[in-house]
């Protein structure tokens, strides 16, 4: 009797004894199990009554559930249903305890991953605690990652992806209200209740993005989840989905409070502190100021580079329909979306159009109204325009856009930077579709190469160089250049729109690789009969079914020494080839290598071919010294340096391509720190020797030291003194505060 009372009041001790000997203490466990069932019925009616004792019993049974699997078979489902059905009325401690024990049961393999995730997914949008929400999120991600660690768990992935897709699709029928991200229910009221489909869709997109970033999911189904989010009626879900394809980062639900301040790029820190001193002093204001400063510092010093997610764009299902739906959303809600959100949609649509060679012609009509130099964020809009054009885009749809660019950006009434940006935009569009340019307009634009501004001159010369390569006939005779003029005389002309280049006859420089391999075989002692190649294919030849098959082949060469000619005529009589008829040959026929038809070229062969071409070009430069040979050598070296980059990355346009070379670009944080560290090399710490008499070669005093000894009448009219007299009270306060801060740092 004393033992039973002791074990009943001390559950940790009973838990330890049960794990050592489950059979001996089964009666004590059944007693606690019956007690749990009775308390659970009371708890379901009144959660505040005996909540502490109920949490202790749940933790106890979760620990020993593996010892009595038959008796505790329904225990996980009871915990899960209690969380899902009564989550809103449970206390925070009870929620956390039930959730932790449910996860413990998964770690003990009492329940499967699918059962756990079915319980955790609905809790994410309903949880108001940031710590508990972060705990649920990390549990979901780690569980899926561990399940796919050794090999892909296709069963689990399909089940989870189906749940996430349903979470996104659940709110697709709602009406969009605009940039606030709220939905409108069917009855006309705004739907902002706890756990609505808005938060579900947001969490589905966030989790899919995290699993993609960690490399757990890299399939088309995960891409389809985020692609569905691009058309969600909630702008917040749309933005997160668009950022996934664009490769840029966006704050998610884990840092939702900090996310509202991430727009601060260039924050006036002193202004924030001054505003805090003037306004009412509250604890929430102090917390808000700290978060603003942290967000601004993180955004300024750790700004991520945006690289397009081409692998996700490649896995899109039905890209043409996806692009058309994106344009429909952009056009239908043009007045409801902010400019930043519309630019996000433009950027994604342009990259999908470029990668999959889509033709969404309405996009060019839509974007024309944003093409004027006073438009906010016009470089990003110009980048989206140029990125959307490709060689299959009809020139008739692009010609009005180029004309609009020239009218708005290229005229004497705007700044030189605007002219350079306009010509660069026209050049990037024309590089993808040269036939969209008008001949008269091209002549006017090329004349800007005589401008006094360096950026405008570079842009006009770039456009001139482009058309010398793609279509020199559109240029005037004096502007074509030597090579383009010689090409036109020889009869070479650019292919019209819709025509493709003929099949390649040979690979340029392949004869160099053939001679190199032949030389290697001769040095190794291998014959020219190809015995070394036969040795490489040893064990890969497919044997014939029987040796008698060889006798069935007919030798067509043995035709009594006569040449057989096969004719297309209906006459069945044999036609002999007249040996007197010969084909005309040129005086110096080009050598065509047969290596590509007799050997499978590997990436190593192409790398070797690139080196051989560079060596041959360098030898030609040493021999002839012509400018053509030098240009060819420079082009081959540049091609080799960019060989490691992907083709899609090379075709990606940035805002720097549109703006062109600037006079002085402001350095970022990393560049400034690198410059500072470089300046500190080879000198003592804080050891500036300027104007010091202790140097090896003494120099005069500095201008600052000389200004201190100037007479008063000489400095009364200086700008520094007059600016102090006319300074406002606010400027004087800032100067005084800076002086005090500097004195404190100096230790005075």
XYZ file of C-alpha atoms in Angstrom:
748
model
C 0.000 0.000 0.000
C 2.834 2.362 0.823
C 4.569 1.460 -2.395
C 1.470 2.299 -4.472
C 0.975 5.652 -2.788
C 4.628 6.478 -3.286
C 4.591 5.631 -6.991
C 1.322 7.449 -7.578
C 2.673 10.696 -6.147
C 6.105 10.390 -7.822
C 5.603 9.966 -11.569
C 9.291 10.470 -12.541
C 10.281 7.575 -10.258
C 7.545 5.351 -11.706
C 8.669 6.329 -15.200
C 12.226 5.221 -14.393
C 11.057 1.895 -12.974
C 8.771 1.168 -15.935
C 11.586 1.720 -18.432
C 13.714 -0.805 -16.501
C 11.032 -3.476 -16.090
C 7.761 -2.797 -17.975
C 6.172 -6.148 -17.113
C 6.567 -5.778 -13.325
C 4.977 -2.322 -13.220
C 2.177 -2.804 -15.711
C -0.548 -2.542 -13.045
C 0.822 0.797 -11.844
C 0.861 2.065 -15.406
C -2.746 0.955 -16.010
C -3.753 2.817 -12.885
C -2.174 6.020 -14.235
C -3.708 5.360 -17.658
C -7.217 5.148 -16.183
C -6.496 8.277 -14.219
C -5.443 10.012 -17.465
C -8.683 9.042 -19.228
C -10.832 10.425 -16.435
C -8.832 13.654 -16.237
C -9.000 14.021 -20.042
C -12.804 13.962 -19.990
C -12.854 16.621 -17.303
C -10.223 18.632 -19.159
C -12.225 18.590 -22.399
C -15.157 20.232 -20.573
C -13.099 22.694 -18.513
C -9.474 23.144 -19.649
C -8.594 25.336 -16.666
C -9.412 22.625 -14.139
C -6.534 20.302 -13.190
C -4.434 21.543 -16.142
C -1.144 21.055 -14.307
C -1.911 17.460 -13.362
C -3.105 16.728 -16.894
C 0.187 17.994 -18.369
C 2.145 15.756 -15.966
C 0.145 12.702 -16.983
C 0.585 13.439 -20.706
C 4.357 13.780 -20.293
C 4.500 10.557 -18.271
C 2.540 8.493 -20.822
C 4.569 9.916 -23.718
C 7.774 8.754 -22.059
C 6.602 5.152 -21.477
C 4.383 4.752 -24.564
C 6.946 2.487 -26.237
C 6.761 0.057 -23.304
C 2.995 -0.492 -23.730
C 2.193 0.029 -27.429
C -1.123 -1.864 -27.332
C -2.563 0.079 -24.398
C -1.410 3.482 -25.754
C -2.398 2.942 -29.384
C -4.978 5.772 -29.333
C -2.892 8.161 -27.249
C -1.227 10.076 -30.180
C -4.556 10.617 -31.951
C -6.066 11.950 -28.701
C -3.243 14.484 -28.305
C -3.510 15.524 -31.950
C -7.294 15.975 -31.881
C -7.047 17.953 -28.644
C -4.543 20.323 -30.253
C -6.507 20.792 -33.465
C -10.006 21.078 -31.985
C -9.334 23.006 -28.757
C -6.212 24.965 -29.621
C -7.838 28.354 -29.126
C -9.012 27.671 -25.535
C -5.868 25.948 -24.285
C -3.359 27.807 -22.152
C 0.091 28.516 -23.644
C 1.783 26.042 -21.291
C -0.661 23.296 -22.195
C -0.193 23.944 -25.916
C 3.562 23.752 -25.609
C 3.437 20.562 -23.503
C 1.081 18.755 -25.867
C 3.121 19.803 -28.878
C 6.431 18.728 -27.339
C 5.049 15.327 -26.374
C 3.591 14.788 -29.830
C 7.007 15.492 -31.345
C 8.571 13.149 -28.782
C 6.273 10.363 -29.964
C 7.532 10.956 -33.508
C 11.144 10.774 -32.336
C 10.364 7.444 -30.660
C 8.775 6.167 -33.930
C 5.409 5.794 -32.249
C 3.801 7.834 -35.049
C 4.936 8.441 -38.632
C 6.146 11.674 -40.161
C 2.937 12.097 -42.129
C 0.817 11.853 -38.967
C 2.987 14.443 -37.244
C 2.961 16.857 -40.175
C -0.813 16.582 -40.529
C -1.033 17.928 -36.996
C 1.677 20.584 -37.299
C 0.655 22.232 -40.583
C -2.735 23.515 -39.315
C -1.078 24.877 -36.167
C 1.329 27.213 -37.973
C -1.225 29.886 -39.018
C -3.076 29.598 -35.693
C -0.077 30.094 -33.410
C 0.359 33.600 -32.041
C 3.552 32.889 -30.088
C 6.661 33.609 -32.139
C 8.801 31.138 -30.173
C 6.299 28.313 -30.553
C 5.807 29.142 -34.232
C 9.557 29.021 -34.800
C 9.722 25.693 -32.946
C 6.996 24.182 -35.173
C 8.680 25.472 -38.299
C 12.089 24.052 -37.399
C 10.489 20.717 -36.513
C 8.751 20.463 -39.890
C 11.874 21.338 -41.847
C 14.172 19.040 -39.878
C 11.754 16.103 -40.070
C 11.449 16.345 -43.860
C 15.196 16.883 -44.251
C 16.089 13.824 -42.146
C 13.553 11.699 -44.036
C 15.286 12.605 -47.330
C 18.843 12.493 -46.057
C 19.935 9.063 -47.347
C 17.564 8.844 -50.303
C 14.455 10.595 -51.555
C 11.396 9.603 -49.536
C 8.926 9.906 -52.393
C 5.928 8.772 -50.367
C 6.447 11.446 -47.721
C 7.309 14.129 -50.285
C 4.171 13.472 -52.315
C 1.977 13.600 -49.218
C 3.553 16.827 -47.908
C 3.480 18.522 -51.305
C -0.194 17.626 -51.679
C -0.949 19.211 -48.289
C 1.003 22.363 -49.177
C -0.701 22.660 -52.551
C -4.126 22.405 -50.878
C -3.094 25.108 -48.381
C -2.248 27.466 -51.248
C -5.297 26.590 -53.329
C -7.778 26.998 -50.469
C -7.916 30.800 -50.723
C -7.628 31.199 -54.501
C -11.331 31.945 -54.974
C -11.284 35.073 -52.779
C -11.362 38.565 -54.235
C -8.243 40.690 -54.111
C -8.417 44.006 -52.296
C -5.008 45.374 -53.220
C -1.665 46.015 -51.593
C -2.722 45.499 -47.994
C -2.856 41.758 -48.559
C -6.370 41.293 -47.160
C -8.940 39.041 -48.750
C -12.601 39.652 -49.307
C -14.955 36.839 -48.448
C -17.984 35.877 -50.512
C -20.286 37.848 -48.190
C -18.328 41.052 -48.766
C -16.645 41.218 -45.336
C -12.904 41.198 -44.873
C -11.594 37.840 -43.759
C -8.971 38.381 -41.082
C -9.889 35.587 -38.663
C -7.231 33.528 -36.964
C -6.008 30.595 -39.002
C -7.557 31.731 -42.294
C -6.381 30.588 -45.689
C -4.157 33.663 -46.080
C -1.688 32.548 -43.448
C -1.933 28.946 -44.633
C -0.916 29.898 -48.148
C 1.900 32.097 -46.873
C 3.309 29.316 -44.733
C 3.025 26.817 -47.578
C 5.115 29.070 -49.812
C 7.648 29.809 -47.049
C 8.182 26.128 -46.220
C 8.551 25.199 -49.876
C 11.129 27.943 -50.362
C 13.098 26.754 -47.330
C 13.120 23.134 -48.498
C 14.230 24.251 -51.963
C 17.001 26.411 -50.506
C 18.264 23.518 -48.357
C 18.334 21.239 -51.405
C 15.752 18.791 -50.031
C 13.262 19.432 -52.841
C 14.389 20.112 -56.402
C 11.469 18.752 -58.420
C 8.679 20.201 -60.533
C 5.979 19.601 -57.897
C 7.578 21.995 -55.431
C 7.887 24.573 -58.216
C 4.185 24.170 -59.027
C 3.301 25.014 -55.398
C 5.124 28.349 -55.563
C 3.886 28.970 -59.112
C 0.318 28.659 -57.825
C 1.191 31.224 -55.146
C 2.087 33.761 -57.855
C -1.651 34.071 -58.621
C -2.911 34.089 -55.028
C -5.327 36.959 -54.279
C -3.216 38.033 -51.290
C -0.402 40.354 -52.337
C 1.875 39.151 -49.557
C 1.710 35.556 -50.829
C 2.265 36.782 -54.367
C 5.348 38.732 -53.359
C 6.915 35.753 -51.561
C 6.300 33.520 -54.579
C 7.716 36.061 -57.025
C 10.866 36.495 -54.938
C 11.413 32.727 -55.080
C 11.670 32.706 -58.879
C 13.658 35.940 -58.967
C 16.242 34.519 -56.570
C 15.979 37.394 -54.075
C 15.271 37.113 -50.360
C 12.228 38.498 -48.626
C 11.344 38.533 -44.905
C 9.019 35.711 -43.924
C 6.734 34.995 -41.016
C 9.585 34.255 -38.629
C 10.658 37.887 -38.655
C 7.336 39.522 -39.474
C 7.781 42.368 -37.007
C 11.208 43.163 -38.373
C 9.979 42.852 -41.948
C 8.013 46.086 -41.793
C 11.235 48.052 -41.406
C 13.292 46.359 -44.113
C 12.560 49.132 -46.565
C 15.100 51.327 -44.785
C 18.106 51.447 -47.084
C 19.700 54.771 -46.253
C 18.575 55.520 -42.700
C 19.484 58.726 -40.918
C 20.516 57.276 -37.565
C 20.694 60.671 -35.855
C 17.218 61.506 -37.106
C 15.835 58.336 -35.530
C 17.470 59.149 -32.200
C 16.241 62.744 -32.334
C 12.695 61.596 -33.072
C 12.886 59.266 -30.110
C 13.989 62.091 -27.806
C 11.229 64.462 -28.973
C 8.337 61.982 -28.920
C 6.764 60.473 -25.839
C 8.994 58.007 -24.000
C 7.447 54.524 -24.057
C 8.858 51.053 -23.761
C 7.321 49.992 -27.063
C 8.943 52.976 -28.764
C 12.352 51.903 -27.476
C 11.837 48.375 -28.810
C 10.685 49.727 -32.150
C 13.769 51.945 -32.428
C 16.092 49.013 -31.709
C 14.402 46.899 -34.386
C 14.612 49.743 -36.898
C 18.324 50.149 -36.309
C 18.987 46.399 -36.535
C 16.966 46.024 -39.728
C 18.659 49.030 -41.339
C 22.128 47.766 -40.406
C 21.387 44.275 -41.718
C 19.926 45.627 -44.945
C 22.821 47.998 -45.511
C 25.814 45.827 -44.647
C 24.509 42.404 -45.656
C 22.561 43.167 -48.785
C 22.174 39.879 -50.713
C 22.922 39.613 -54.400
C 19.920 38.782 -56.553
C 20.592 35.834 -58.828
C 17.711 34.461 -60.890
C 16.483 30.989 -59.956
C 16.788 29.545 -63.461
C 16.422 25.945 -62.284
C 12.955 26.735 -60.927
C 12.006 28.696 -64.055
C 13.099 25.740 -66.156
C 10.805 23.326 -64.253
C 7.667 25.407 -64.813
C 4.747 23.411 -66.180
C 3.208 25.011 -69.291
C 5.284 28.243 -69.298
C 3.099 29.897 -71.962
C -0.020 29.659 -69.802
C 1.993 30.771 -66.758
C 3.237 33.865 -68.603
C -0.199 34.772 -69.924
C -1.736 34.469 -66.456
C 1.013 36.677 -65.012
C 0.258 39.334 -67.615
C -3.490 39.090 -66.924
C -2.874 39.665 -63.191
C -0.556 42.593 -63.953
C -3.013 44.206 -66.343
C -6.175 43.578 -64.297
C -4.833 44.967 -60.997
C -2.649 47.724 -62.392
C -4.265 50.410 -60.233
C -4.346 48.307 -57.059
C -0.735 47.138 -56.979
C 2.133 49.326 -55.865
C 4.911 50.101 -58.313
C 7.365 47.793 -56.532
C 4.975 44.871 -56.775
C 4.280 45.534 -60.444
C 8.015 45.615 -61.151
C 8.377 42.218 -59.460
C 5.754 40.762 -61.795
C 7.414 42.446 -64.802
C 10.799 40.989 -63.896
C 9.498 37.445 -63.502
C 7.399 37.632 -66.653
C 10.346 38.941 -68.683
C 12.682 36.192 -67.484
C 10.136 33.478 -68.206
C 9.569 34.950 -71.667
C 13.299 35.037 -72.343
C 14.085 31.549 -71.025
C 11.173 29.720 -72.696
C 10.981 31.972 -75.816
C 7.398 33.026 -75.102
C 5.356 35.586 -77.021
C 3.089 37.600 -74.713
C 2.574 40.541 -77.048
C 0.254 42.440 -74.739
C 3.145 42.998 -72.331
C 4.850 45.418 -74.752
C 1.672 47.456 -75.115
C 1.336 47.569 -71.331
C 4.897 48.603 -70.555
C 4.904 51.547 -72.986
C 3.046 53.765 -70.509
C 5.909 53.405 -67.995
C 8.639 54.423 -70.457
C 9.432 58.026 -69.552
C 12.512 59.335 -67.810
C 10.691 60.769 -64.765
C 9.203 57.389 -63.898
C 10.293 55.988 -60.532
C 12.580 52.938 -60.761
C 12.764 53.284 -64.523
C 16.081 51.324 -64.765
C 14.342 48.210 -63.417
C 11.506 48.670 -65.906
C 13.987 49.035 -68.770
C 15.769 45.861 -67.643
C 12.460 43.950 -67.656
C 11.692 45.259 -71.137
C 15.052 44.246 -72.592
C 14.980 40.862 -70.848
C 11.610 39.967 -72.371
C 12.796 40.297 -75.975
C 14.287 37.298 -77.823
C 14.926 36.230 -81.402
C 11.392 34.842 -81.836
C 9.660 38.066 -80.763
C 7.876 39.693 -83.738
C 9.683 42.894 -84.785
C 6.369 44.700 -85.350
C 5.608 44.471 -81.621
C 9.017 45.890 -80.622
C 9.285 48.769 -83.124
C 6.777 51.052 -81.274
C 8.639 50.394 -78.019
C 11.979 51.430 -79.518
C 10.358 54.523 -80.994
C 8.908 55.404 -77.576
C 12.323 54.958 -75.927
C 13.973 57.280 -78.422
C 11.287 59.942 -78.001
C 11.347 59.961 -74.198
C 15.012 59.340 -73.389
C 17.114 60.475 -76.337
C 16.695 64.190 -77.026
C 18.562 67.386 -76.040
C 16.078 68.292 -73.296
C 17.224 65.629 -70.811
C 20.414 64.923 -68.911
C 23.276 62.959 -70.401
C 22.653 60.047 -68.022
C 19.109 59.745 -69.349
C 20.341 59.717 -72.945
C 22.913 57.031 -72.139
C 20.297 54.883 -70.421
C 17.927 55.252 -73.373
C 20.538 54.296 -75.989
C 21.740 51.373 -73.864
C 18.158 50.123 -73.541
C 17.652 50.354 -77.294
C 20.932 48.508 -77.825
C 19.944 45.637 -75.513
C 16.547 45.308 -77.200
C 18.117 45.442 -80.665
C 20.746 42.875 -79.721
C 17.966 40.350 -79.169
C 15.815 41.416 -82.140
C 17.814 43.511 -84.656
C 14.961 43.735 -87.170
C 12.864 45.910 -84.851
C 15.076 48.951 -85.517
C 14.195 51.563 -88.134
C 16.965 52.713 -90.454
C 16.379 56.463 -90.023
C 16.197 56.148 -86.239
C 19.408 54.125 -86.183
C 21.222 56.839 -88.108
C 20.087 59.491 -85.612
C 21.112 57.426 -82.610
C 24.547 56.622 -84.005
C 25.269 60.362 -84.372
C 25.391 60.624 -80.563
C 28.849 59.028 -80.666
C 30.151 62.573 -81.234
C 28.774 63.737 -77.872
C 31.063 65.271 -75.267
C 29.715 63.039 -72.507
C 31.627 59.808 -72.048
C 28.606 57.660 -71.158
C 26.599 58.837 -74.186
C 29.553 58.289 -76.493
C 30.097 54.758 -75.173
C 26.402 53.909 -75.572
C 26.252 55.188 -79.167
C 29.453 53.385 -80.100
C 28.070 50.185 -78.616
C 24.957 50.484 -80.770
C 27.115 51.175 -83.841
C 29.314 48.143 -83.123
C 26.240 45.959 -82.689
C 24.773 46.787 -86.091
C 28.144 46.451 -87.776
C 27.956 42.806 -86.694
C 24.266 41.926 -87.072
C 23.025 44.082 -89.962
C 25.531 46.566 -91.444
C 23.247 47.312 -94.411
C 21.126 49.552 -92.148
C 24.109 51.840 -91.541
C 25.425 54.511 -93.840
C 28.390 53.572 -95.986
C 30.899 55.632 -93.999
C 29.697 54.091 -90.716
C 29.899 50.412 -91.664
C 33.573 49.865 -91.057
C 36.070 47.868 -93.099
C 35.008 44.321 -92.221
C 31.263 44.990 -92.541
C 31.743 46.740 -95.898
C 33.844 43.855 -97.206
C 31.198 41.410 -96.044
C 28.467 43.250 -97.910
C 30.594 43.320 -101.060
C 31.152 39.568 -100.823
C 27.394 39.022 -100.670
C 26.921 38.009 -97.038
C 23.638 39.239 -95.595
C 21.908 38.722 -92.222
C 19.164 36.144 -92.003
C 15.608 37.557 -92.099
C 13.247 37.193 -89.175
C 12.132 33.591 -88.675
C 15.031 32.037 -90.596
C 17.562 29.872 -88.805
C 21.223 29.339 -89.511
C 22.064 26.407 -91.769
C 23.487 23.233 -90.304
C 27.121 23.484 -89.293
C 29.557 21.650 -91.561
C 32.480 21.594 -89.184
C 33.623 22.786 -85.757
C 35.971 25.734 -85.967
C 39.525 24.705 -85.192
C 38.734 20.981 -85.037
C 41.625 20.184 -87.390
C 43.988 21.484 -84.682
C 42.621 18.935 -82.238
C 42.881 16.183 -84.871
C 46.548 16.975 -85.563
C 47.262 17.125 -81.824
C 45.712 13.717 -81.137
C 47.506 12.245 -84.141
C 50.809 13.547 -82.819
C 50.117 12.026 -79.396
C 49.367 8.634 -80.972
C 52.603 8.749 -82.940
C 54.594 9.605 -79.830
C 52.951 6.768 -77.874
C 53.703 4.297 -80.652
C 50.105 3.603 -81.614
C 49.417 2.972 -85.269
C 47.149 4.938 -87.482
C 44.761 2.026 -87.790
C 42.924 3.133 -84.700
C 44.041 0.261 -82.510
C 44.143 2.527 -79.449
C 40.511 3.545 -79.991
C 39.561 -0.101 -80.351
C 41.164 -0.807 -76.995
C 39.027 1.881 -75.380
C 35.885 0.215 -76.739
C 36.946 -3.227 -75.497
C 34.094 -4.878 -73.646
C 31.483 -2.505 -75.096
C 31.011 -4.111 -78.540
C 27.763 -5.982 -79.063
C 28.424 -9.445 -80.462
C 26.338 -10.792 -83.326
C 23.868 -13.571 -82.789
C 25.729 -15.998 -85.046
C 28.797 -15.980 -87.171
C 26.756 -16.996 -90.178
C 25.175 -13.531 -90.320
C 28.343 -12.102 -91.764
C 27.919 -14.256 -94.860
C 24.557 -12.645 -95.610
C 26.075 -9.215 -96.179
C 26.558 -8.204 -99.786
C 29.683 -6.351 -100.808
C 28.433 -3.524 -102.986
C 31.959 -2.500 -103.920
C 32.488 -5.637 -105.987
C 30.703 -4.657 -109.148
C 33.251 -5.804 -111.707
C 35.336 -2.752 -111.060
C 32.652 -0.400 -112.255
C 31.141 2.499 -110.347
C 27.487 2.048 -109.501
C 25.223 5.085 -109.540
C 21.742 4.972 -108.049
C 19.216 6.958 -110.047
C 15.831 8.425 -109.185
C 14.325 7.617 -112.556
C 11.707 4.968 -113.139
C 14.003 3.174 -115.517
C 15.358 0.022 -113.904
C 18.363 -0.174 -116.175
C 21.679 0.325 -114.426
C 23.265 3.716 -114.858
C 27.021 4.011 -115.022
C 28.862 7.044 -113.820
C 30.767 8.852 -116.519
C 34.346 9.101 -115.406
C 34.942 12.025 -117.693
C 32.667 14.315 -115.704
C 34.520 15.905 -112.756
C 33.366 18.264 -110.117
C 34.954 21.687 -110.149
C 37.244 22.365 -107.230
C 38.423 25.659 -105.894
C 42.040 26.528 -105.885
C 42.303 26.237 -102.054
C 39.483 24.061 -100.663
C 38.979 24.380 -96.848
C 40.019 21.392 -94.780
C 37.107 19.665 -93.065
C 38.057 17.422 -90.185
C 36.393 14.027 -89.820
C 37.169 13.764 -86.123
C 33.624 14.664 -85.063
C 32.226 11.728 -87.069
C 34.706 9.199 -85.705
C 35.056 10.216 -82.045
C 32.711 11.371 -79.306
C 34.112 14.682 -78.105
C 34.180 15.118 -74.345
C 34.262 18.392 -72.339
C 37.990 17.794 -71.861
C 38.400 17.674 -75.656
C 36.608 20.998 -76.052
C 38.782 22.534 -73.310
C 41.874 21.270 -75.125
C 40.484 22.618 -78.401
C 40.077 26.050 -76.790
C 43.724 26.040 -75.661
C 44.917 24.959 -79.101
C 42.940 27.742 -80.781
C 44.452 30.304 -78.401
C 47.971 29.008 -79.142
C 47.326 29.150 -82.881
C 45.957 32.701 -82.591
C 48.966 33.797 -80.514
C 51.306 32.303 -83.129
C 49.438 34.184 -85.855
C 49.855 37.437 -83.920
C 53.611 36.859 -83.621
C 53.880 36.009 -87.313
C 51.667 38.629 -88.951
C 50.981 41.175 -86.221
C 47.730 42.215 -87.883
C 44.932 43.844 -85.939
C 42.499 41.135 -87.043
C 44.660 38.432 -85.474
C 44.955 40.445 -82.269
C 41.177 40.880 -82.050
C 40.675 37.166 -82.597
C 43.154 36.330 -79.825
C 41.430 38.738 -77.428
C 38.028 37.250 -78.245
C 39.252 33.684 -77.633
C 40.821 34.646 -74.297
C 37.637 36.416 -73.184
C 35.569 33.396 -74.210
C 37.786 31.100 -72.164
C 37.557 33.315 -69.074
C 33.749 33.201 -69.189
C 33.527 29.504 -70.040
C 32.634 28.502 -66.477
C 29.563 30.761 -66.355
C 26.222 29.476 -67.527
C 24.739 30.722 -70.763
C 21.633 31.945 -69.006
C 23.737 33.907 -66.546
C 25.607 35.583 -69.417
C 22.335 36.668 -71.016
C 20.979 38.156 -67.793
C 20.693 41.929 -67.899
C 21.363 44.127 -64.892
C 20.697 47.801 -64.253
C 24.387 48.567 -64.794
C 24.004 47.485 -68.443
C 21.224 50.037 -68.862
C 22.811 52.921 -66.960
C 26.234 52.439 -68.560
C 29.522 53.726 -67.132
C 29.035 56.358 -64.467
C 31.439 59.097 -63.484
C 31.808 57.854 -59.932
C 29.858 54.960 -58.468
C 29.424 55.003 -54.708
C 31.327 52.130 -53.110
C 29.462 49.662 -50.940
C 30.398 48.620 -47.408
C 32.735 45.772 -48.405
C 34.590 47.925 -50.944
C 35.081 50.724 -48.429
C 36.424 48.323 -45.802
C 38.782 46.765 -48.354
C 40.076 50.221 -49.271
C 40.591 51.079 -45.606
C 42.495 47.852 -44.939
C 44.650 48.428 -48.004
C 45.538 51.914 -46.789
C 46.606 50.589 -43.385
C 49.152 48.170 -44.851
C 52.789 48.994 -44.181
C 52.229 51.620 -41.504
C 52.051 51.783 -37.748
C 48.720 51.513 -35.995
C 47.054 54.931 -36.045
C 50.428 56.182 -37.200
C 49.838 58.870 -39.783
C 53.189 60.558 -40.403
C 51.770 63.522 -42.287
C 53.310 66.805 -41.190
C 55.363 65.209 -38.398
C 58.842 66.353 -37.642
C 59.834 62.849 -36.561
C 59.829 61.590 -40.152
C 63.028 60.835 -42.013
C 62.301 63.787 -44.287
C 60.533 66.552 -42.277
C 57.684 68.317 -44.045
C 55.710 71.478 -43.393
C 52.624 71.719 -41.242
C 49.189 70.850 -42.588
C 46.616 73.347 -43.846
C 44.507 72.685 -40.769
C 47.378 73.647 -38.496
C 48.055 76.768 -40.553
C 44.395 77.836 -40.318
C 44.641 77.974 -36.538
C 47.286 80.697 -36.704
C 45.534 82.893 -39.264
C 44.474 86.408 -38.212
C 40.838 86.860 -37.324
C 40.124 89.323 -40.127
C 41.236 86.767 -42.734
C 38.728 84.133 -41.718
C 35.676 86.290 -40.966
C 34.515 86.097 -44.579
C 35.260 82.401 -45.005
C 32.494 79.923 -45.786
C 33.035 77.961 -42.590
C 32.469 81.001 -40.350
C 29.480 82.271 -42.331
C 27.834 78.870 -42.303
C 28.118 78.774 -38.516
C 26.442 82.169 -38.235
C 23.533 81.172 -40.471
C 23.147 77.676 -39.030
C 19.753 76.707 -37.667
C 19.157 75.597 -34.110
C 18.820 72.002 -35.290
C 22.237 72.131 -37.025
C 23.846 73.643 -33.962
C 22.396 70.879 -31.790
C 23.721 68.222 -34.132
C 27.178 69.828 -34.213
C 27.257 70.103 -30.436
C 26.101 66.506 -30.031
C 28.815 65.339 -32.427
C 31.411 67.285 -30.457
C 30.247 65.733 -27.197
C 30.270 62.207 -28.659
C 33.746 62.716 -30.053
C 34.987 63.970 -26.699
C 33.489 60.943 -24.931
C 35.194 58.562 -27.338
C 38.482 60.367 -26.825
C 38.135 59.813 -23.066
C 37.822 63.467 -21.995
